[in-house]
Amino acid sequence: MSAKPEVYMEIQKVVIPVAGSGTRLLPATKSQPKEMLPVGRKPVVQYVVEEMVDQGMSKIMFVTGRNKRTIEDHFDRDPELISHLSQIGEEGLLEETDYEKEDARFFYARQMVPKGYHTPAGSGNAVLTAKDFVSSTSFVVALGNTIIRSGNHAGLIRRMVKSHIQNESACTIAVTTVEPDEVSHYGIVSPVGRGRKNFEIDDIVEKPVADEAPSRLAVASRYVFTPEIFDAIERTAPGYRGEVELTDAIRNLIKMGRNVRCVHLTKEEHQYNIGNPESYYRAFIDFALSDQQYGYRIRQHFQQRLRDF
């Protein structure tokens, strides 16, 4: 893990929602959370946690649901495994999960299923579950099924926190530009002005059809909020799926006259949203091809397989 940033450490709490059911990835997710599916050498959610710890987040809350106990087990210390690895000289295998030396602390809250629902009721409800944990401070939200892979050390979260503080924003959203046929899969923002690296927005729409989308700037699963978001969530009616969506709550913030801004991913940053088999395949392939130890042989294998096709 990289050294922690020295500035903008006022924000140290992060909420990672992981209560989603993973229906589109069945049967792989029948007894295993989608956040624990391996991408390369690590489960999805470990990449998320590493990103947060690298950017100075020291208090991490998972908002969990049914069948998510393996996430808590993964980030818990395992003295027996540590002892076994020490005996066989393989201590380094768990070094990347030794978060105690990074001063990271983990917390867990169960997202309850509201009456009349079969699953937890939306991303807004998940964030609201963390209200007591957040208290009166600004905080980060990082969706647990999305990896942000970066080839630089500028730090997306660091840039977002810096912008959030400097602009006194109520909400700062990470965004990335998507193709026209992809806008219906994301929350899409409406930018103010011509800036595209860091800019204000005047609207956000959940999964619009392409012809009605205000832009091709899609939400990239990372947010910074002030506690005002909780009031906005509580004012938000369930959306078209009967769920309280975080996108709709952000829209309420804008209607309340609050400053909402976006920070665009750089060309070296890429979002992997592990939400369906295709996106999972793409992520696993990319990480396998770039593996430091096995990547060369995997690339050779792919070249041969492509010739076979």
Protein backbone atom coordinates (compact mmCIF):
# COMPACT_ATOMS: atom_id res chain seq x y z
CA MET A 1 0.00 0.00 0.00
CA SER A 2 1.16 3.52 -0.75
CA ALA A 3 1.97 6.18 1.81
CA LYS A 4 -1.05 8.01 3.15
CA PRO A 5 -1.71 11.51 1.80
CA GLU A 6 -0.59 14.35 4.05
CA VAL A 7 -3.37 16.80 3.18
CA TYR A 8 -7.16 16.87 3.31
CA MET A 9 -7.26 14.32 6.09
CA GLU A 10 -10.35 15.98 7.60
CA ILE A 11 -12.41 13.24 5.96
CA GLN A 12 -11.48 9.78 7.23
CA LYS A 13 -14.77 7.86 7.22
CA VAL A 14 -15.97 5.77 4.31
CA VAL A 15 -19.21 3.86 3.87
CA ILE A 16 -19.08 0.81 1.57
CA PRO A 17 -22.55 -0.55 0.69
CA VAL A 18 -22.38 -4.30 0.06
CA ALA A 19 -25.96 -5.42 0.69
CA GLY A 20 -27.03 -5.92 -2.94
CA SER A 21 -28.32 -9.35 -3.91
CA GLY A 22 -26.19 -9.90 -7.04
CA THR A 23 -29.12 -11.41 -8.94
CA ARG A 24 -27.62 -10.81 -12.38
CA LEU A 25 -24.57 -12.87 -11.43
CA LEU A 26 -26.46 -15.97 -10.31
CA PRO A 27 -25.70 -18.81 -9.76
CA ALA A 28 -22.19 -17.61 -8.83
CA THR A 29 -23.67 -15.35 -6.15
CA LYS A 30 -26.18 -17.79 -4.66
CA SER A 31 -24.06 -18.32 -1.54
CA GLN A 32 -21.24 -15.85 -2.17
CA PRO A 33 -21.52 -12.05 -2.27
CA LYS A 34 -20.70 -10.52 -5.64
CA GLU A 35 -18.26 -8.27 -3.77
CA MET A 36 -16.26 -11.39 -2.88
CA LEU A 37 -15.94 -12.68 -6.43
CA PRO A 38 -12.25 -12.88 -7.36
CA VAL A 39 -10.87 -10.47 -9.93
CA GLY A 40 -7.33 -11.58 -10.59
CA ARG A 41 -5.79 -12.43 -7.23
CA LYS A 42 -8.20 -10.59 -4.92
CA PRO A 43 -11.92 -10.30 -4.27
CA VAL A 44 -13.62 -7.21 -5.68
CA VAL A 45 -14.18 -5.54 -2.32
CA GLN A 46 -10.51 -5.84 -1.33
CA TYR A 47 -9.59 -3.54 -4.21
CA VAL A 48 -12.15 -1.04 -2.91
CA VAL A 49 -10.75 -1.16 0.62
CA GLU A 50 -7.17 -0.83 -0.62
CA GLU A 51 -8.16 2.24 -2.62
CA MET A 52 -9.75 3.81 0.46
CA VAL A 53 -6.86 3.02 2.83
CA ASP A 54 -4.30 4.29 0.31
CA GLN A 55 -6.17 7.60 0.21
CA GLY A 56 -6.23 8.05 3.97
CA MET A 57 -9.57 6.58 4.99
CA SER A 58 -9.10 5.01 8.42
CA LYS A 59 -12.69 4.25 9.53
CA ILE A 60 -14.49 1.93 7.14
CA MET A 61 -18.12 0.86 7.54
CA PHE A 62 -19.60 -1.96 5.49
CA VAL A 63 -23.38 -1.78 5.12
CA THR A 64 -24.17 -5.45 4.77
CA GLY A 65 -27.13 -7.69 4.17
CA ARG A 66 -28.12 -11.33 4.14
CA ASN A 67 -25.38 -13.82 3.14
CA LYS A 68 -22.61 -11.22 3.50
CA ARG A 69 -20.78 -12.68 6.50
CA THR A 70 -17.83 -13.72 4.33
CA ILE A 71 -16.95 -10.05 3.85
CA GLU A 72 -16.55 -9.58 7.59
CA ASP A 73 -14.55 -12.81 7.80
CA HIS A 74 -12.25 -11.68 4.99
CA PHE A 75 -11.24 -8.47 6.77
CA ASP A 76 -10.99 -10.06 10.21
CA ARG A 77 -7.70 -11.32 11.59
CA ASP A 78 -7.20 -15.07 11.28
CA PRO A 79 -4.59 -16.09 13.91
CA GLU A 80 -4.61 -19.75 12.86
CA LEU A 81 -3.95 -18.95 9.21
CA ILE A 82 -1.29 -16.40 10.15
CA SER A 83 0.44 -19.00 12.33
CA HIS A 84 0.27 -21.62 9.59
CA LEU A 85 1.72 -19.28 6.96
CA SER A 86 4.48 -18.28 9.36
CA GLN A 87 5.41 -21.92 9.90
CA ILE A 88 5.76 -22.57 6.17
CA GLY A 89 7.54 -19.29 5.44
CA GLU A 90 4.71 -17.68 3.49
CA GLU A 91 3.88 -14.71 5.74
CA GLY A 92 3.84 -12.36 2.76
CA LEU A 93 0.70 -13.94 1.32
CA LEU A 94 -1.48 -12.05 3.81
CA GLU A 95 0.55 -8.84 3.98
CA GLU A 96 -1.95 -6.99 1.79
CA THR A 97 -4.77 -7.70 4.25
CA ASP A 98 -2.86 -6.56 7.35
CA TYR A 99 -4.90 -3.42 7.86
CA GLU A 100 -3.99 -3.04 11.52
CA LYS A 101 -0.59 -1.67 10.54
CA GLU A 102 -2.42 0.88 8.36
CA ASP A 103 -4.51 2.01 11.38
CA ALA A 104 -7.67 1.04 9.51
CA ARG A 105 -10.70 0.07 11.57
CA PHE A 106 -13.72 -1.80 10.27
CA PHE A 107 -17.35 -1.40 11.30
CA TYR A 108 -20.46 -3.26 10.16
CA ALA A 109 -24.15 -2.36 10.02
CA ARG A 110 -26.98 -4.48 8.66
CA GLN A 111 -29.20 -2.84 6.05
CA MET A 112 -32.66 -3.88 7.08
CA VAL A 113 -35.31 -5.04 4.63
CA PRO A 114 -38.30 -2.68 4.88
CA LYS A 115 -41.79 -4.08 5.26
CA GLY A 116 -43.16 -5.17 1.90
CA TYR A 117 -39.72 -5.74 0.37
CA HIS A 118 -37.77 -8.94 -0.25
CA THR A 119 -34.34 -7.27 -0.46
CA PRO A 120 -32.73 -4.13 1.03
CA ALA A 121 -34.44 -1.10 -0.50
CA GLY A 122 -31.88 0.76 -2.52
CA SER A 123 -28.56 2.60 -2.36
CA GLY A 124 -30.08 5.59 -0.58
CA ASN A 125 -31.38 3.39 2.21
CA ALA A 126 -27.93 1.76 2.46
CA VAL A 127 -26.22 5.12 3.01
CA LEU A 128 -28.89 6.16 5.51
CA THR A 129 -28.05 3.03 7.52
CA ALA A 130 -24.65 4.61 8.27
CA LYS A 131 -26.09 7.84 9.71
CA ASP A 132 -25.02 7.18 13.31
CA PHE A 133 -21.55 6.08 12.20
CA VAL A 134 -21.03 9.24 10.15
CA SER A 135 -22.39 11.61 12.81
CA SER A 136 -21.66 15.24 11.88
CA THR A 137 -18.67 14.81 9.55
CA SER A 138 -18.29 14.65 5.79
CA PHE A 139 -17.64 11.15 4.50
CA VAL A 140 -16.90 9.05 1.42
CA VAL A 141 -19.21 6.47 -0.14
CA ALA A 142 -17.62 3.77 -2.32
CA LEU A 143 -19.86 1.10 -3.82
CA GLY A 144 -18.43 -2.29 -2.93
CA ASN A 145 -18.99 -3.89 -6.34
CA THR A 146 -16.96 -1.34 -8.32
CA ILE A 147 -13.19 -1.23 -8.75
CA ILE A 148 -11.46 2.00 -9.78
CA ARG A 149 -8.15 0.99 -11.31
CA SER A 150 -5.52 3.68 -11.63
CA GLY A 151 -2.15 3.88 -13.31
CA ASN A 152 -1.12 6.96 -11.36
CA HIS A 153 -0.85 8.15 -7.79
CA ALA A 154 -2.96 11.31 -8.08
CA GLY A 155 -5.74 9.54 -6.22
CA LEU A 156 -9.36 9.94 -7.29
CA ILE A 157 -10.62 10.11 -3.71
CA ARG A 158 -7.92 12.60 -2.79
CA ARG A 159 -8.96 14.87 -5.68
CA MET A 160 -12.61 14.53 -4.75
CA VAL A 161 -12.01 15.37 -1.08
CA LYS A 162 -9.87 18.37 -2.06
CA SER A 163 -12.59 19.67 -4.37
CA HIS A 164 -15.29 18.97 -1.79
CA ILE A 165 -13.55 21.05 0.86
CA GLN A 166 -12.39 23.88 -1.39
CA ASN A 167 -15.81 24.34 -3.01
CA GLU A 168 -17.79 23.76 0.21
CA SER A 169 -19.89 21.21 -1.65
CA ALA A 170 -22.70 19.14 -0.20
CA CYS A 171 -21.85 16.34 -2.61
CA THR A 172 -18.96 15.51 -4.91
CA ILE A 173 -19.40 12.73 -7.46
CA ALA A 174 -16.86 10.78 -9.50
CA VAL A 175 -17.89 10.53 -13.15
CA THR A 176 -16.62 8.92 -16.33
CA THR A 177 -17.63 9.34 -19.96
CA VAL A 178 -19.53 6.38 -21.42
CA GLU A 179 -20.73 5.45 -24.90
CA PRO A 180 -24.29 6.45 -25.95
CA ASP A 181 -25.53 2.86 -25.72
CA GLU A 182 -24.32 2.66 -22.11
CA VAL A 183 -26.03 5.71 -20.59
CA SER A 184 -29.15 3.72 -19.70
CA HIS A 185 -27.07 1.65 -17.27
CA TYR A 186 -25.88 4.56 -15.10
CA GLY A 187 -26.85 7.68 -13.27
CA ILE A 188 -26.10 10.53 -15.71
CA VAL A 189 -25.26 14.10 -14.69
CA SER A 190 -26.11 17.42 -16.33
CA PRO A 191 -23.00 19.64 -16.24
CA VAL A 192 -22.96 23.42 -15.81
CA GLY A 193 -20.43 25.22 -18.02
CA ARG A 194 -17.79 23.68 -20.25
CA GLY A 195 -15.34 22.27 -17.71
CA ARG A 196 -15.05 18.50 -17.65
CA LYS A 197 -12.39 17.76 -15.03
CA ASN A 198 -14.11 19.43 -12.09
CA PHE A 199 -17.51 21.03 -12.57
CA GLU A 200 -20.87 21.85 -11.04
CA ILE A 201 -24.04 20.05 -12.08
CA ASP A 202 -27.67 21.16 -12.09
CA ASP A 203 -29.32 17.74 -12.42
CA ILE A 204 -28.72 14.00 -12.24
CA VAL A 205 -30.93 11.32 -13.78
CA GLU A 206 -31.06 7.63 -12.92
CA LYS A 207 -30.58 5.39 -15.99
CA PRO A 208 -32.15 7.59 -18.68
CA VAL A 209 -32.79 6.41 -22.22
CA ALA A 210 -30.08 7.63 -24.58
CA ASP A 211 -32.27 10.23 -26.34
CA GLU A 212 -33.20 11.86 -23.03
CA ALA A 213 -29.81 11.75 -21.30
CA PRO A 214 -28.42 15.19 -20.36
CA SER A 215 -24.86 14.05 -21.18
CA ARG A 216 -22.66 10.96 -21.41
CA LEU A 217 -21.11 11.66 -18.00
CA ALA A 218 -21.90 8.64 -15.84
CA VAL A 219 -21.63 8.29 -12.07
CA ALA A 220 -18.55 6.19 -11.23
CA SER A 221 -19.56 4.74 -7.85
CA ARG A 222 -17.55 7.14 -5.66
CA TYR A 223 -19.02 10.04 -3.69
CA VAL A 224 -18.15 12.53 -0.97
CA PHE A 225 -21.06 13.85 1.11
CA THR A 226 -21.79 16.18 3.97
CA PRO A 227 -24.36 14.85 6.47
CA GLU A 228 -26.99 16.87 4.56
CA ILE A 229 -27.41 13.82 2.36
CA PHE A 230 -29.30 12.04 5.15
CA ASP A 231 -32.04 14.69 5.16
CA ALA A 232 -32.17 14.48 1.37
CA ILE A 233 -32.53 10.68 1.51
CA GLU A 234 -35.32 10.91 4.07
CA ARG A 235 -37.16 13.32 1.75
CA THR A 236 -36.76 11.00 -1.25
CA ALA A 237 -39.67 8.87 -2.42
CA PRO A 238 -39.00 5.36 -3.79
CA GLY A 239 -38.11 5.33 -7.49
CA TYR A 240 -39.32 3.23 -10.39
CA ARG A 241 -38.00 0.02 -8.82
CA GLY A 242 -39.61 0.78 -5.48
CA GLU A 243 -36.19 1.62 -4.01
CA VAL A 244 -34.79 4.83 -2.54
CA GLU A 245 -31.97 5.60 -4.97
CA LEU A 246 -28.93 7.64 -4.01
CA THR A 247 -29.20 9.39 -7.38
CA ASP A 248 -32.67 10.69 -6.49
CA ALA A 249 -31.45 11.90 -3.10
CA ILE A 250 -28.63 13.83 -4.80
CA ARG A 251 -31.23 15.34 -7.10
CA ASN A 252 -33.04 16.53 -3.99
CA LEU A 253 -29.82 18.16 -2.75
CA ILE A 254 -29.66 20.12 -6.00
CA LYS A 255 -33.32 21.16 -5.65
CA MET A 256 -32.51 22.33 -2.10
CA GLY A 257 -29.95 24.70 -3.61
CA ARG A 258 -26.89 22.82 -2.41
CA ASN A 259 -23.61 22.81 -4.34
CA VAL A 260 -23.09 19.48 -6.11
CA ARG A 261 -19.94 18.97 -8.16
CA CYS A 262 -18.24 16.24 -10.16
CA VAL A 263 -14.65 15.10 -10.59
CA HIS A 264 -13.91 13.22 -13.81
CA LEU A 265 -11.76 10.10 -13.85
CA THR A 266 -8.45 10.67 -15.62
CA LYS A 267 -7.45 8.75 -18.73
CA GLU A 268 -5.35 6.52 -16.45
CA GLU A 269 -8.33 5.62 -14.25
CA HIS A 270 -10.84 2.98 -15.27
CA GLN A 271 -14.09 1.86 -13.66
CA TYR A 272 -15.01 -1.82 -13.39
CA ASN A 273 -18.61 -2.19 -12.25
CA ILE A 274 -19.05 -5.88 -11.41
CA GLY A 275 -22.78 -6.05 -12.05
CA ASN A 276 -23.30 -8.73 -14.69
CA PRO A 277 -21.37 -11.59 -16.31
CA GLU A 278 -20.01 -9.46 -19.16
CA SER A 279 -18.59 -6.76 -16.87
CA TYR A 280 -17.14 -9.46 -14.62
CA TYR A 281 -15.45 -11.22 -17.54
CA ARG A 282 -13.96 -7.94 -18.78
CA ALA A 283 -12.57 -7.10 -15.35
CA PHE A 284 -11.08 -10.53 -14.75
CA ILE A 285 -9.50 -10.65 -18.20
CA ASP A 286 -7.92 -7.20 -17.81
CA PHE A 287 -6.46 -8.02 -14.41
CA ALA A 288 -5.23 -11.43 -15.56
CA LEU A 289 -3.54 -10.00 -18.64
CA SER A 290 -1.63 -7.48 -16.53
CA ASP A 291 -0.64 -9.83 -13.70
CA GLN A 292 3.04 -9.28 -12.93
CA GLN A 293 3.81 -12.97 -12.47
CA TYR A 294 1.51 -14.70 -14.93
CA GLY A 295 0.43 -11.94 -17.31
CA TYR A 296 2.90 -12.80 -20.07
CA ARG A 297 1.80 -16.44 -20.23
CA ILE A 298 -1.87 -15.46 -20.05
CA ARG A 299 -1.39 -13.04 -22.95
CA GLN A 300 0.23 -15.82 -24.97
CA HIS A 301 -2.70 -18.09 -24.15
CA PHE A 302 -5.19 -15.43 -25.24
CA GLN A 303 -3.40 -14.87 -28.52
CA GLN A 304 -3.56 -18.59 -29.25
CA ARG A 305 -7.22 -18.84 -28.29
CA LEU A 306 -8.12 -15.85 -30.47
CA ARG A 307 -6.41 -17.52 -33.41
CA ASP A 308 -8.47 -20.63 -32.72
CA PHE A 309 -11.66 -18.58 -32.92
